[in-house]
CSV table of C-alpha atoms in Angstrom, one decimal:
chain,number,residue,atom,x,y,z
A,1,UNK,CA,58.8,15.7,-11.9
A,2,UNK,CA,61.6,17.7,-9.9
A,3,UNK,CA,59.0,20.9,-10.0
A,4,UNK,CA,56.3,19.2,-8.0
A,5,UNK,CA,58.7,17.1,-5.4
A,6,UNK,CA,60.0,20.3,-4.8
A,7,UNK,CA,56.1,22.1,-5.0
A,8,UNK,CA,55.1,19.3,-2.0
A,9,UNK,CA,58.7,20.4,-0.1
A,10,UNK,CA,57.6,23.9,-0.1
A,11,UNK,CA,54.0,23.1,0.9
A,12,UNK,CA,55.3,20.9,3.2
A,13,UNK,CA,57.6,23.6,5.0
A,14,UNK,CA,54.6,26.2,4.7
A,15,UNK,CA,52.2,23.9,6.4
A,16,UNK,CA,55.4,23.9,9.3
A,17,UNK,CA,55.5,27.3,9.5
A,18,UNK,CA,51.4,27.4,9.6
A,19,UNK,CA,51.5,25.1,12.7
A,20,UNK,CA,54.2,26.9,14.3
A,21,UNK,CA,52.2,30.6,14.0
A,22,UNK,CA,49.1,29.1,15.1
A,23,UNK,CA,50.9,27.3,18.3
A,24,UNK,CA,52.1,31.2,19.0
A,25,UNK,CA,48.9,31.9,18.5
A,26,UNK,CA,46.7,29.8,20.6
A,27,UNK,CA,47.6,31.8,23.8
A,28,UNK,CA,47.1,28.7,25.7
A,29,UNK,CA,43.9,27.5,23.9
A,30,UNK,CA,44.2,23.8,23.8
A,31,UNK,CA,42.0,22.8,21.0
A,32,UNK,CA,44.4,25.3,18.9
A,33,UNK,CA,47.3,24.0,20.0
A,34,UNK,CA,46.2,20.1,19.3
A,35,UNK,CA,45.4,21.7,15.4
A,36,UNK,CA,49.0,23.2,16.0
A,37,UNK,CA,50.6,19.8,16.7
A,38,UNK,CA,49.0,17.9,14.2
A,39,UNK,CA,49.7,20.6,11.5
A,40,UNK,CA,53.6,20.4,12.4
A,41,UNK,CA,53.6,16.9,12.8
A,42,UNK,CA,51.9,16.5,9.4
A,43,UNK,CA,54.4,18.4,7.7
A,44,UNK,CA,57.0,16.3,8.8
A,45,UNK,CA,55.4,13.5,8.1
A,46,UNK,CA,55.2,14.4,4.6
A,47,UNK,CA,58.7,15.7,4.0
A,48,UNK,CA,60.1,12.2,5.7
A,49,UNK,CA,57.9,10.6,2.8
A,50,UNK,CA,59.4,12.9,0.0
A,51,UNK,CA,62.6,11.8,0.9
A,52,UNK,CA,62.0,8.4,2.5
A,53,UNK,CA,59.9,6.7,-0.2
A,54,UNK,CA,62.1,5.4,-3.2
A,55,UNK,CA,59.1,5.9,-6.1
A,56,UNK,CA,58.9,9.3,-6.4
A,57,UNK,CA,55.3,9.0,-7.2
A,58,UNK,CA,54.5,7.1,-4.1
A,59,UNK,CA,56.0,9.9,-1.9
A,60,UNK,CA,54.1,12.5,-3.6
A,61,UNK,CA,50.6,11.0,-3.3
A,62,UNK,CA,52.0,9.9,0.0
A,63,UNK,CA,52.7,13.6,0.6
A,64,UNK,CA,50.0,15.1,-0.8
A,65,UNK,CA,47.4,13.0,1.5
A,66,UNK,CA,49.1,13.6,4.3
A,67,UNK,CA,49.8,17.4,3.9
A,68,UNK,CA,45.9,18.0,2.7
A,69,UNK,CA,45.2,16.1,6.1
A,70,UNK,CA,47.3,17.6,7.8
A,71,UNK,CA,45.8,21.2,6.7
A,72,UNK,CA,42.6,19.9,7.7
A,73,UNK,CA,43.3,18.8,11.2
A,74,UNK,CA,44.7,22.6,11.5
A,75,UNK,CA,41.9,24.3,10.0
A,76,UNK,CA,39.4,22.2,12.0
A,77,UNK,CA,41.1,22.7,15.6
A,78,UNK,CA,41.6,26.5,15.0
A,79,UNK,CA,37.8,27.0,14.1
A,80,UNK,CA,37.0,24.7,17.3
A,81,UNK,CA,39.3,26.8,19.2
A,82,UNK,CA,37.9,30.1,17.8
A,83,UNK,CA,34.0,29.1,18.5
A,84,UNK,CA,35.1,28.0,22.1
A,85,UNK,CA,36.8,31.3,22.8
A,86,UNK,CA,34.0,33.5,21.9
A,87,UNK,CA,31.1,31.4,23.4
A,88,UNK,CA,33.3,31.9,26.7
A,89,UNK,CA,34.0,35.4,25.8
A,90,UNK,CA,30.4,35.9,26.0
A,91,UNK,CA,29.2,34.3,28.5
A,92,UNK,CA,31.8,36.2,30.7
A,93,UNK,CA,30.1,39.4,28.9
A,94,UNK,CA,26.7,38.0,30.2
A,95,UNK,CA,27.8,37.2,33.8
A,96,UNK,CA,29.3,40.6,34.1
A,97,UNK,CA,26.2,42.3,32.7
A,98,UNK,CA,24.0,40.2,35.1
A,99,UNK,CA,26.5,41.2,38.1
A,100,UNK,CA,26.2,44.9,37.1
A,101,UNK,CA,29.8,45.4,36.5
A,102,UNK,CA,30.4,48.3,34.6
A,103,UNK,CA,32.2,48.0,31.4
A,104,UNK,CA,35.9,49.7,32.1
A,105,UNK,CA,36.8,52.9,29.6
A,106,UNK,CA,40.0,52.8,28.6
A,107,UNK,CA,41.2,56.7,28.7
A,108,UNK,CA,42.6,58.1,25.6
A,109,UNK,CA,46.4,58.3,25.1
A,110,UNK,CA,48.2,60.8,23.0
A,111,UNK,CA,49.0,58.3,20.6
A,112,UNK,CA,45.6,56.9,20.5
A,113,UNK,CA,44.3,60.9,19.5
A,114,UNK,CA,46.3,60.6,16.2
């Protein structure tokens, strides 16, 4: 039993970490950062239960529900976020094409020749 308490501890911290990178991530996208928060949030949520609930099987299905959840809400608010940023991406492609903007050429660098 102490193998998968500590199994849902690491999961736990990893699905932490996960929500942490994607917050540094979003760059200010907010559907991103709500799948950030939750993620986070969720991983707390399930260590407190590891350590909070007396049965240890109650805190691992506890903390198995809520760090599956928690993935979830993460994996679902970073492919919203995603989706959102490239429809706007886009769309600003379209407007500048329909403007008659020029794309800019970015000149080559000496590194860049390498």
């Amino acid at each position: 039993m102490d193998a998968w308490i500590w199994g849902a501890v690491v999961l736990a911290i990893v699905l932490v970490i996960a929500g942490g990178i994607a917050w540094w991530l979003a760059r200010g996208c907010m559907l991103t950062m709500i799948g950030a928060t939750g993620a986070v949030v969720g991983g707390v949520l399930s260590l407190i239960a590891l350590v909070i609930l007396l049965d240890p099987d109650a805190g691992l299905r506890a903390a198995a529900v809520i760090t599956v959840g928690s993935g979830v809400w993460l994996l679902a608010w970073a492919l919203a976020g995603g989706i959102r940023g490239q429809r706007l991406l886009r769309a600003e492609e379209r407007a500048d094409a329909a403007a008659g903007v020029a794309p800019v050429a970015v000149p080559a660098t000496a590194t860049s020749e390498r």
